[in-house]
PDB file of C-alpha atoms in Angstrom:
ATOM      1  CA  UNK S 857      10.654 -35.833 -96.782  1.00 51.00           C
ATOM      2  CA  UNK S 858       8.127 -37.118 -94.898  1.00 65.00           C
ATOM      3  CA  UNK S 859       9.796 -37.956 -91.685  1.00 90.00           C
ATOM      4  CA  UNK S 860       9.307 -36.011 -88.059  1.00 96.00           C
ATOM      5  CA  UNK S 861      12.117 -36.356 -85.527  1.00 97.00           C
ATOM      6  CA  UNK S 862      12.124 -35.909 -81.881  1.00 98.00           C
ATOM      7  CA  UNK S 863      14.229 -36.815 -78.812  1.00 97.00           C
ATOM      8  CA  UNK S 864      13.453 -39.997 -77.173  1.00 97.00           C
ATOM      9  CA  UNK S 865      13.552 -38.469 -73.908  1.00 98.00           C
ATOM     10  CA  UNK S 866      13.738 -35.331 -72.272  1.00 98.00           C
ATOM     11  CA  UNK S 867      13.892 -34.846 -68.365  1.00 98.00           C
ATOM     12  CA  UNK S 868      12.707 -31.433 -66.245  1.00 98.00           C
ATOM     13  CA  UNK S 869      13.208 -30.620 -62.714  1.00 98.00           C
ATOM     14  CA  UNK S 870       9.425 -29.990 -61.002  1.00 98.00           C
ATOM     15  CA  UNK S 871       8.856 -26.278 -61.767  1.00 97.00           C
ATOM     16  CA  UNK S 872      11.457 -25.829 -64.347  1.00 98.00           C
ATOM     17  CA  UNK S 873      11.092 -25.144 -67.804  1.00 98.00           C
ATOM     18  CA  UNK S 874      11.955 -27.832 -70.961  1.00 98.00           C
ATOM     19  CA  UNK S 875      11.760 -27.680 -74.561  1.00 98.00           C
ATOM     20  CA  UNK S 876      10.452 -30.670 -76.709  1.00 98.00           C
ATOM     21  CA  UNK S 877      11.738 -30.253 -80.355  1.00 98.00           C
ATOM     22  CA  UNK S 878      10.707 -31.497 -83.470  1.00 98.00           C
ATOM     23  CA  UNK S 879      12.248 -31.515 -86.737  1.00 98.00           C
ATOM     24  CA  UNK S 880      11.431 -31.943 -90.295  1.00 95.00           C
ATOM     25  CA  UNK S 881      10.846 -30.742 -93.723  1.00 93.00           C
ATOM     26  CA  UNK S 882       7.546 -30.850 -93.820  1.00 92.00           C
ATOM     27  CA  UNK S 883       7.586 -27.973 -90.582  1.00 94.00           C
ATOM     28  CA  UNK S 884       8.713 -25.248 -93.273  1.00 92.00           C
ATOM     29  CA  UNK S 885       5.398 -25.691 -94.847  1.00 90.00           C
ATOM     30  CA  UNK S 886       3.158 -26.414 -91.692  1.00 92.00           C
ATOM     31  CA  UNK S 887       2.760 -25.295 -88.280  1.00 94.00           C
ATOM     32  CA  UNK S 888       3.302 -28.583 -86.032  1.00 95.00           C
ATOM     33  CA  UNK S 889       0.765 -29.388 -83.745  1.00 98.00           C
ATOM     34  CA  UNK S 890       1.434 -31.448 -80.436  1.00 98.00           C
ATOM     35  CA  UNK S 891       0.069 -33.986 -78.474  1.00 98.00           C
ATOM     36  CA  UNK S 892       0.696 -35.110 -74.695  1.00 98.00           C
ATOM     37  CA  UNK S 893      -0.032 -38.470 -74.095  1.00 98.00           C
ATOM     38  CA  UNK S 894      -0.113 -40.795 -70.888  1.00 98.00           C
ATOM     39  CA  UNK S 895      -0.506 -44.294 -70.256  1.00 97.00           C
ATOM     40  CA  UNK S 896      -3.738 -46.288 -71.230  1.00 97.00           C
ATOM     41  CA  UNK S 897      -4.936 -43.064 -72.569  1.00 98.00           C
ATOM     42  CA  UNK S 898      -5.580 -41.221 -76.322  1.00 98.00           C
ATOM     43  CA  UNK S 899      -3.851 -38.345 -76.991  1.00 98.00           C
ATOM     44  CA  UNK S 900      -4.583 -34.788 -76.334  1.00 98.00           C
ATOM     45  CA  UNK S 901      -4.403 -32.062 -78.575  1.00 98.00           C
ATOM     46  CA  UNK S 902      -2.203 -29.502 -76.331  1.00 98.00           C
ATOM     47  CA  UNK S 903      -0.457 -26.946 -79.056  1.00 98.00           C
ATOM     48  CA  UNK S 904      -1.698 -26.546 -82.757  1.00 96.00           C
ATOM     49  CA  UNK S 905      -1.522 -23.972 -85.580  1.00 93.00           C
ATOM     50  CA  UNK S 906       0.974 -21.037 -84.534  1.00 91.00           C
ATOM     51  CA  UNK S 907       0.696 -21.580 -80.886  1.00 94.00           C
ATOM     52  CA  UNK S 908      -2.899 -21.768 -79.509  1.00 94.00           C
ATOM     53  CA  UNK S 909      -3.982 -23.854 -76.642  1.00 97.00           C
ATOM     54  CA  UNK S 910      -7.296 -26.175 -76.802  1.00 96.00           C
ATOM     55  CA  UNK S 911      -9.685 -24.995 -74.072  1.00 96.00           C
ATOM     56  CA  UNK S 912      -8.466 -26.582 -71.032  1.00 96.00           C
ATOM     57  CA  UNK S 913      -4.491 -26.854 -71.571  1.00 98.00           C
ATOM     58  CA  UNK S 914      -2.931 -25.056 -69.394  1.00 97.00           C
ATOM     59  CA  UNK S 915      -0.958 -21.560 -70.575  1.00 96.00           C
ATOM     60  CA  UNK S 916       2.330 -22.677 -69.410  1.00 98.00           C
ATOM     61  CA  UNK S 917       2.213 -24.721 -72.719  1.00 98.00           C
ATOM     62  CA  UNK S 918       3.640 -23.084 -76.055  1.00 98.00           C
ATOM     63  CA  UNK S 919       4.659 -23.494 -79.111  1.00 97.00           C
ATOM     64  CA  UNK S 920       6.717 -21.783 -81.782  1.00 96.00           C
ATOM     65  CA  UNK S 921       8.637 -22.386 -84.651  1.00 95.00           C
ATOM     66  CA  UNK S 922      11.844 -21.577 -86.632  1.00 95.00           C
ATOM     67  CA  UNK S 923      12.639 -23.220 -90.144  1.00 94.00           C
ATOM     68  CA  UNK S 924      12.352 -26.962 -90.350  1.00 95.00           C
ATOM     69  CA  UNK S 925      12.135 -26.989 -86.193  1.00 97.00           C
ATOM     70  CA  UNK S 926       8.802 -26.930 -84.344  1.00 97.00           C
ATOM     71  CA  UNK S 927       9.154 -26.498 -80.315  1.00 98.00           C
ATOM     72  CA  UNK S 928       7.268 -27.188 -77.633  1.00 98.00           C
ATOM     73  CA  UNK S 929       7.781 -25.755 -74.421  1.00 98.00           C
ATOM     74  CA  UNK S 930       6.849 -26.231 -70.736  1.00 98.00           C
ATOM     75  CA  UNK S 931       7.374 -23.467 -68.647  1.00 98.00           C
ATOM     76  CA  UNK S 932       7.048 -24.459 -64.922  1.00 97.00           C
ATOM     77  CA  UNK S 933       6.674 -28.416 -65.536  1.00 98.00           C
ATOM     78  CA  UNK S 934       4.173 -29.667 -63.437  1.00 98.00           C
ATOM     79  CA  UNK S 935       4.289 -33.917 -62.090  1.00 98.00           C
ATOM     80  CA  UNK S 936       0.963 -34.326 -64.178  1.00 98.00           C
ATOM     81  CA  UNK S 937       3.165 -33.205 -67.372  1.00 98.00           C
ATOM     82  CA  UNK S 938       4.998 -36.394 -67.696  1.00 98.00           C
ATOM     83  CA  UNK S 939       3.809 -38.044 -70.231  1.00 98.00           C
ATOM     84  CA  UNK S 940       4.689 -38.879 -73.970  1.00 98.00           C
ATOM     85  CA  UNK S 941       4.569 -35.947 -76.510  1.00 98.00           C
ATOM     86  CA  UNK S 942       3.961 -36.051 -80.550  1.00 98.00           C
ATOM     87  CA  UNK S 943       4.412 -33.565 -82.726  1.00 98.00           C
ATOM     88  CA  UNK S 944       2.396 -34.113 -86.113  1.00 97.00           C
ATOM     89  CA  UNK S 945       1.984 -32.044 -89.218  1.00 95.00           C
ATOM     90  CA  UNK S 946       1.134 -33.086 -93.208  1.00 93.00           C
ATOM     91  CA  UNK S 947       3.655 -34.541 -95.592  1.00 87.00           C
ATOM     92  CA  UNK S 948       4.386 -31.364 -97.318  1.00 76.00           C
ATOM     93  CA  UNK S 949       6.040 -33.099-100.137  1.00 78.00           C
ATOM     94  CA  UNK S 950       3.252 -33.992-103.438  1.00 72.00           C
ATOM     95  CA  UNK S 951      -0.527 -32.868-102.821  1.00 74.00           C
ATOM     96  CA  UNK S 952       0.333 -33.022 -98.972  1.00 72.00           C
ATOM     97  CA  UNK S 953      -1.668 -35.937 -99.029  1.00 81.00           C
ATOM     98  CA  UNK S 954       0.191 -37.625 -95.822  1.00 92.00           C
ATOM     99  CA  UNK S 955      -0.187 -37.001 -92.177  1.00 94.00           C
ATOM    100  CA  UNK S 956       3.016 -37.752 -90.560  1.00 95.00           C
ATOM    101  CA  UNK S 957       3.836 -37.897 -86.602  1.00 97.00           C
ATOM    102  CA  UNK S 958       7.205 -37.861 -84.732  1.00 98.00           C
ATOM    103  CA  UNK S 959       7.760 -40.639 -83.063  1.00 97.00           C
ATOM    104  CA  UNK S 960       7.872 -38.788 -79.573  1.00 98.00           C
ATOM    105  CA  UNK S 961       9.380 -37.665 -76.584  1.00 98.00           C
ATOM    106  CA  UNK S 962       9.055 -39.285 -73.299  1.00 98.00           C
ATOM    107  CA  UNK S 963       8.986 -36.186 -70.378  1.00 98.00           C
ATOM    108  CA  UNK S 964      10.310 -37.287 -67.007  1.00 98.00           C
ATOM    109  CA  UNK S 965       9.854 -34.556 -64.462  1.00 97.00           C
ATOM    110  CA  UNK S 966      12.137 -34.730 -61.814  1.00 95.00           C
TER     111      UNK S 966
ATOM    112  CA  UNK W1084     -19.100 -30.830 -77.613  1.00 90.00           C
ATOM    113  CA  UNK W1085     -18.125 -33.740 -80.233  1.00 95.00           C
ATOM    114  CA  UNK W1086     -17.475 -36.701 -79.354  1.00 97.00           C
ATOM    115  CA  UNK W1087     -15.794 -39.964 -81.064  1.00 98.00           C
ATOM    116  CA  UNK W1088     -17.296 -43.009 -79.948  1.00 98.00           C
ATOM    117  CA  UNK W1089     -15.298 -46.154 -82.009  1.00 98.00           C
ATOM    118  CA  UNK W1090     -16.305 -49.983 -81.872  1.00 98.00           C
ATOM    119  CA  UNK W1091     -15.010 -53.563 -83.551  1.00 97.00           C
ATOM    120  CA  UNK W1092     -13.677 -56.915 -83.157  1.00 94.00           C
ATOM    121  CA  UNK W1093     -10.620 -56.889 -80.711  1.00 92.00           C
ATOM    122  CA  UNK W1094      -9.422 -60.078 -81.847  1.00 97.00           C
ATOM    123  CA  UNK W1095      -8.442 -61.543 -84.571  1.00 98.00           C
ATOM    124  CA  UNK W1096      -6.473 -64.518 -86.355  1.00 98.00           C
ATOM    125  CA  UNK W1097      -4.080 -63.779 -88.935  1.00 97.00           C
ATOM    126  CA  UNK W1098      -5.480 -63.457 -92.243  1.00 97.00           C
ATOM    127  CA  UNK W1099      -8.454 -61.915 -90.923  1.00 98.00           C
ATOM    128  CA  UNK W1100      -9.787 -58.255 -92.161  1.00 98.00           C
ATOM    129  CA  UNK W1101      -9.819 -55.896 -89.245  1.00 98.00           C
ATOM    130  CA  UNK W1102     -13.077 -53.847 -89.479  1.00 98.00           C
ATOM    131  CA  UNK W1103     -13.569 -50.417 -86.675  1.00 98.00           C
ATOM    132  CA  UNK W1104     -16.082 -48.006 -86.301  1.00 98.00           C
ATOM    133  CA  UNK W1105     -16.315 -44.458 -85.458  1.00 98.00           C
ATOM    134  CA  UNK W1106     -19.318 -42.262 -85.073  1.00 97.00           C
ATOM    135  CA  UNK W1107     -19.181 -38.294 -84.642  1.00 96.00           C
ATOM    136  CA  UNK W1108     -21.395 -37.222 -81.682  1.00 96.00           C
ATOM    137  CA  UNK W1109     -22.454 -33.246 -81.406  1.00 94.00           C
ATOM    138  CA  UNK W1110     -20.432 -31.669 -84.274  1.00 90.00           C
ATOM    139  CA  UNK W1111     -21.086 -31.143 -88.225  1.00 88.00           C
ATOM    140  CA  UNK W1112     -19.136 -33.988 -90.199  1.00 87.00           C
ATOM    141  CA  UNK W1113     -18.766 -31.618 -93.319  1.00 91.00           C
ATOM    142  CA  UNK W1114     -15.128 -29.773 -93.731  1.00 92.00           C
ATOM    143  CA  UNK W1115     -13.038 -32.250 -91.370  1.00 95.00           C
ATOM    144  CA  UNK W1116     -10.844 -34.332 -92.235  1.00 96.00           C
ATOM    145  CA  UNK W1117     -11.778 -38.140 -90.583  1.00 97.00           C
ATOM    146  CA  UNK W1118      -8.231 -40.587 -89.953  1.00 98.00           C
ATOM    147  CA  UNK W1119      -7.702 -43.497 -88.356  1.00 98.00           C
ATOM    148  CA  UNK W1120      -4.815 -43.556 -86.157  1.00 98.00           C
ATOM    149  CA  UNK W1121      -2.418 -46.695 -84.217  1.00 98.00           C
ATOM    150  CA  UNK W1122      -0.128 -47.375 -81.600  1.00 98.00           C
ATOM    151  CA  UNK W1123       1.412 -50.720 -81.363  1.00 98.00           C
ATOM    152  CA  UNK W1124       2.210 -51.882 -78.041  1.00 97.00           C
ATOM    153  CA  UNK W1125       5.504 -49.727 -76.345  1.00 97.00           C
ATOM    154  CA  UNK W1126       5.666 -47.742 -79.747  1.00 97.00           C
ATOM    155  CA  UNK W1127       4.427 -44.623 -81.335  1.00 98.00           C
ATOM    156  CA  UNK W1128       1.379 -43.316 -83.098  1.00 98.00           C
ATOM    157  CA  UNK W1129       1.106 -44.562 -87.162  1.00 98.00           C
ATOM    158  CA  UNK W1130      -1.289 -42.652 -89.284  1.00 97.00           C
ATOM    159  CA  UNK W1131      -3.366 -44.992 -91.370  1.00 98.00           C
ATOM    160  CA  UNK W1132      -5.511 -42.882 -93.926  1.00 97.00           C
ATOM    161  CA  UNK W1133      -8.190 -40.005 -93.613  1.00 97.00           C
ATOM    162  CA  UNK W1134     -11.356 -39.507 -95.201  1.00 96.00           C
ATOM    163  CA  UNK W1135     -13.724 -36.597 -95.863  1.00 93.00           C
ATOM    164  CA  UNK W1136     -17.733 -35.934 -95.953  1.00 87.00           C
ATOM    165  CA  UNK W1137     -17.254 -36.590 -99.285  1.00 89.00           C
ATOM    166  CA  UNK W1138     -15.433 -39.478 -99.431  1.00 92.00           C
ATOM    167  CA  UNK W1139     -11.966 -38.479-100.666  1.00 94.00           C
ATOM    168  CA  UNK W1140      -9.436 -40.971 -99.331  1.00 96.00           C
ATOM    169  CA  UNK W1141      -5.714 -40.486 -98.320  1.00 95.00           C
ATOM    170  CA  UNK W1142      -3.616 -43.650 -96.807  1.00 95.00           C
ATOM    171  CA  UNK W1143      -0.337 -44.157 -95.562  1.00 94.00           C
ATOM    172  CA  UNK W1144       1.635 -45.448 -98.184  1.00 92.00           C
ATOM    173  CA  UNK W1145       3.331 -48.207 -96.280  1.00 94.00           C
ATOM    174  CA  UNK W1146      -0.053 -49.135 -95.677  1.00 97.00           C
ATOM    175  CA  UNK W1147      -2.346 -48.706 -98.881  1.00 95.00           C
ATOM    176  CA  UNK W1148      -2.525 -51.910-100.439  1.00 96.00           C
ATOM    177  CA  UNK W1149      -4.602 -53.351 -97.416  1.00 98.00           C
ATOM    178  CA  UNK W1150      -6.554 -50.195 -96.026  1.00 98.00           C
ATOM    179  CA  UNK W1151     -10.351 -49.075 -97.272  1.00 98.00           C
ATOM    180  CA  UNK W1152     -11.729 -46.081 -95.268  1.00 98.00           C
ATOM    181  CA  UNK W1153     -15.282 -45.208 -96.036  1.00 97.00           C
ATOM    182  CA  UNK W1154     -17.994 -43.083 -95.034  1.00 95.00           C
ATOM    183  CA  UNK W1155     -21.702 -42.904 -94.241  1.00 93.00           C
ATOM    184  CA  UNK W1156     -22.723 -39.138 -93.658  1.00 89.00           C
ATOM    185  CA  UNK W1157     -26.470 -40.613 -92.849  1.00 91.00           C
ATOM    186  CA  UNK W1158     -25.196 -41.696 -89.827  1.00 92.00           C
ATOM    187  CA  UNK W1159     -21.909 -39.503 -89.096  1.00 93.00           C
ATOM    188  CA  UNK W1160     -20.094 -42.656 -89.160  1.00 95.00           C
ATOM    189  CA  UNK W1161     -16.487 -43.646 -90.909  1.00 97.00           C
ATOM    190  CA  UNK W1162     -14.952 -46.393 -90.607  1.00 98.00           C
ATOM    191  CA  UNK W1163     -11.913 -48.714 -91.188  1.00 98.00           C
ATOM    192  CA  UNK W1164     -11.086 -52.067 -93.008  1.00 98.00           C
ATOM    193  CA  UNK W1165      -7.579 -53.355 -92.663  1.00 98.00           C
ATOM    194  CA  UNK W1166      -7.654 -56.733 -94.528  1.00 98.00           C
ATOM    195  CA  UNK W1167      -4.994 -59.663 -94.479  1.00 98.00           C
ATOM    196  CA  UNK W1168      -3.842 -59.064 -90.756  1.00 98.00           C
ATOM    197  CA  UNK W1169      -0.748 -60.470 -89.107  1.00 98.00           C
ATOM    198  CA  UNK W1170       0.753 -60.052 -85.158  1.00 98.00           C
ATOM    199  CA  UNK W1171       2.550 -56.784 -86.594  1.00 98.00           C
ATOM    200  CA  UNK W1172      -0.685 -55.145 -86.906  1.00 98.00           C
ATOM    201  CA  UNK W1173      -1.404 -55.858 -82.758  1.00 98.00           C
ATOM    202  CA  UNK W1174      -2.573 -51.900 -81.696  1.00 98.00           C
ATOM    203  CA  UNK W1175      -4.213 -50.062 -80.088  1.00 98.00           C
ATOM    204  CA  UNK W1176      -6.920 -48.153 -82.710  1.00 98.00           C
ATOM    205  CA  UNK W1177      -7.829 -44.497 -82.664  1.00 98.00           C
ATOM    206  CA  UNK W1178     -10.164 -42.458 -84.608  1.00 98.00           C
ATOM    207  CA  UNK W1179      -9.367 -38.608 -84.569  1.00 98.00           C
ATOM    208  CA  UNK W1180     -11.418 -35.281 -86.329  1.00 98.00           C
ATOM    209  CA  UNK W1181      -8.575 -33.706 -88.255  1.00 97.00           C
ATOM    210  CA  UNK W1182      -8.680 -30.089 -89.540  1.00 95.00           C
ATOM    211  CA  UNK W1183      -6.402 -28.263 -92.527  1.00 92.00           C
ATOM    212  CA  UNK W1184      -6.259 -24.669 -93.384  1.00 90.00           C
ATOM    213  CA  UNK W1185      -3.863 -21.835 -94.584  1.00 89.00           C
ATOM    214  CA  UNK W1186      -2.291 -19.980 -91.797  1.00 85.00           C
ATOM    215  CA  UNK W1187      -4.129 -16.471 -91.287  1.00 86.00           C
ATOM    216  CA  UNK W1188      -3.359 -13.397 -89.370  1.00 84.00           C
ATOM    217  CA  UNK W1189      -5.033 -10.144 -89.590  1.00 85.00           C
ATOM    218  CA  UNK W1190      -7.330 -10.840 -92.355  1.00 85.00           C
ATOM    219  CA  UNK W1191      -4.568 -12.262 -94.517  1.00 88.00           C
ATOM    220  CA  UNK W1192      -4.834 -16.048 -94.976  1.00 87.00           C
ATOM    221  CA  UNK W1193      -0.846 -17.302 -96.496  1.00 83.00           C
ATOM    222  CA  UNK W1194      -0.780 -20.329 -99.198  1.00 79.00           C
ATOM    223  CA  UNK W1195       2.247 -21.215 -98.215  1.00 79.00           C
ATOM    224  CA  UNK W1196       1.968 -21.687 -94.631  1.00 86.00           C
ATOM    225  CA  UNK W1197      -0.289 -24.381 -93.250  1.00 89.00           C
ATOM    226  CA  UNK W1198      -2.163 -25.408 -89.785  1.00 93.00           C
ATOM    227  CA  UNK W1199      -3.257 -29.184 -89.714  1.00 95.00           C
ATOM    228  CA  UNK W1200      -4.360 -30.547 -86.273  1.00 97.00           C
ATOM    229  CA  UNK W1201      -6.224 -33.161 -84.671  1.00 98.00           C
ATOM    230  CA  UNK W1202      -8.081 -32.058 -81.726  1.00 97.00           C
ATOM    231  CA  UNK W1203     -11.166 -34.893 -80.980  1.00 98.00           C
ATOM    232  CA  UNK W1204      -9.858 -38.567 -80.198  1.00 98.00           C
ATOM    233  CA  UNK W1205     -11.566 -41.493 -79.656  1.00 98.00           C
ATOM    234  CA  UNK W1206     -10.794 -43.157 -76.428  1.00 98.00           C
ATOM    235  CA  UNK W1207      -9.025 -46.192 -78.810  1.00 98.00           C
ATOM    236  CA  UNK W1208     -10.093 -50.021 -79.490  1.00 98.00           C
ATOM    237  CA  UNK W1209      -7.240 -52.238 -78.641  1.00 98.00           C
ATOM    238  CA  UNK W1210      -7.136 -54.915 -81.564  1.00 98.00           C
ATOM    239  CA  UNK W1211      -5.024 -58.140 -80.855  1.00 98.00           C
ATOM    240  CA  UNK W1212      -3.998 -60.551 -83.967  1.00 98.00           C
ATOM    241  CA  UNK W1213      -3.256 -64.087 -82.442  1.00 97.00           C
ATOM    242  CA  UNK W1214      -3.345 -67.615 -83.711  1.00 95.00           C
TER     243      UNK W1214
END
């Protein structure tokens, strides 16, 4: 299968910590990676390959992994984490010749 | 640091072929994988095809029959040509350097596990298709 599924929307209390899951087949094969997102802007890498941070994302972002379900995780949301989030692997399914996304979570912290 | 700077018509009438841009600033083009990535108004992100410093295409299947990615490594440019556009294909247009590997840990690389990430963006190309 070539589909990634997430949770429309996920809300934090400022300071607390949330999970963001993803889930699909293609996650027993790949590690997911994850991208925040906010309005008028592109996305930013902030989680890929087991769970390593781009320079510049801050550590309180993480990521693991169990089966077909890729998580990430917040700990202490911050106001500037709010913001859209896609996960995104490869289709694992053929020659893993697709690049799939998830079609995202929308982060409201509170 | 690389950079993805992308350019092309923003509007278009329906029927038209969309045609974008994107040149790699400050990095190698060689052993990346190049896509073309959009997000229709309110909605998600939609993978449109890759391609590599050779050339080697991959599209999204729903999408295939309309989408030719090419490359020109003289310039570390690749870019993307959507023909036969209607109002459905309104987006906003990003170009992104993806990479692919085995997973690896302590000297040990895994064929069955993978990493695939994009981690350079372009800052996007809103196209709008309008009568």
């Amino acid at each position: 299968s070539s589909e990634l599924t997430q949770d429309p929307a996920v809300s934090v209390a400022l300071g607390q910590t949330v999970r963001i899951t993803c889930q699909g087949d293609s996650l027993r094969s790949y590690y997911a990676s994850w991208y925040q997102q906010k309005p008028g802007q592109a996305p930013v890498l902030v989680i890929y390959g087991k769970n390593n941070r781009p320079s510049g994302i801050p550590d309180r972002f993480s990521g693991s992994s169990s089966g077909n379900t890729a998580s990430l995780t917040i700990t202490g949301a911050q106001a500037e984490d709010e913001a859209d989030y896609y996960c995104n692997s490869r289709d694992s399914s053929g020659n893993h010749l697709n690049v799939v996304f998830g079609g995202g979570t929308k982060l409201t912290v509170l | 640091q690389v950079q993805l700077q992308q350019w092309g018509a923003g509007l278009l009438k329906p029927s038209e072929t969309l045609s974008l841009t994107c040149a790699v600033y400050g990095g190698s083009f060689s052993g990346y994988y190049w896509s073309w990535i959009r997000q229709p108004p309110g909605k998600g992100l939609e993978w449109i095809g890759e391609i590599n410093h050779s050339g080697s295409t991959n599209y999204n299947p729903s999408l295939k029959s309309r989408v030719t990615i090419s490359v020109d490594t003289s310039k570390n440019q690749f870019s993307l040509k959507l023909s036969s556009v209607t109002a459905a294909d309104t987006a906003v247009y990003y170009c992104a350097r993806g990479s692919l590997g085995p997973y690896c840990s302590g000297g040990s690389c895994y064929s069955y596990y993978y990493y695939y990430y994009m981690d350079v963006w372009g800052k996007g190309t809103t196209v709008t298709v309008s009568s």
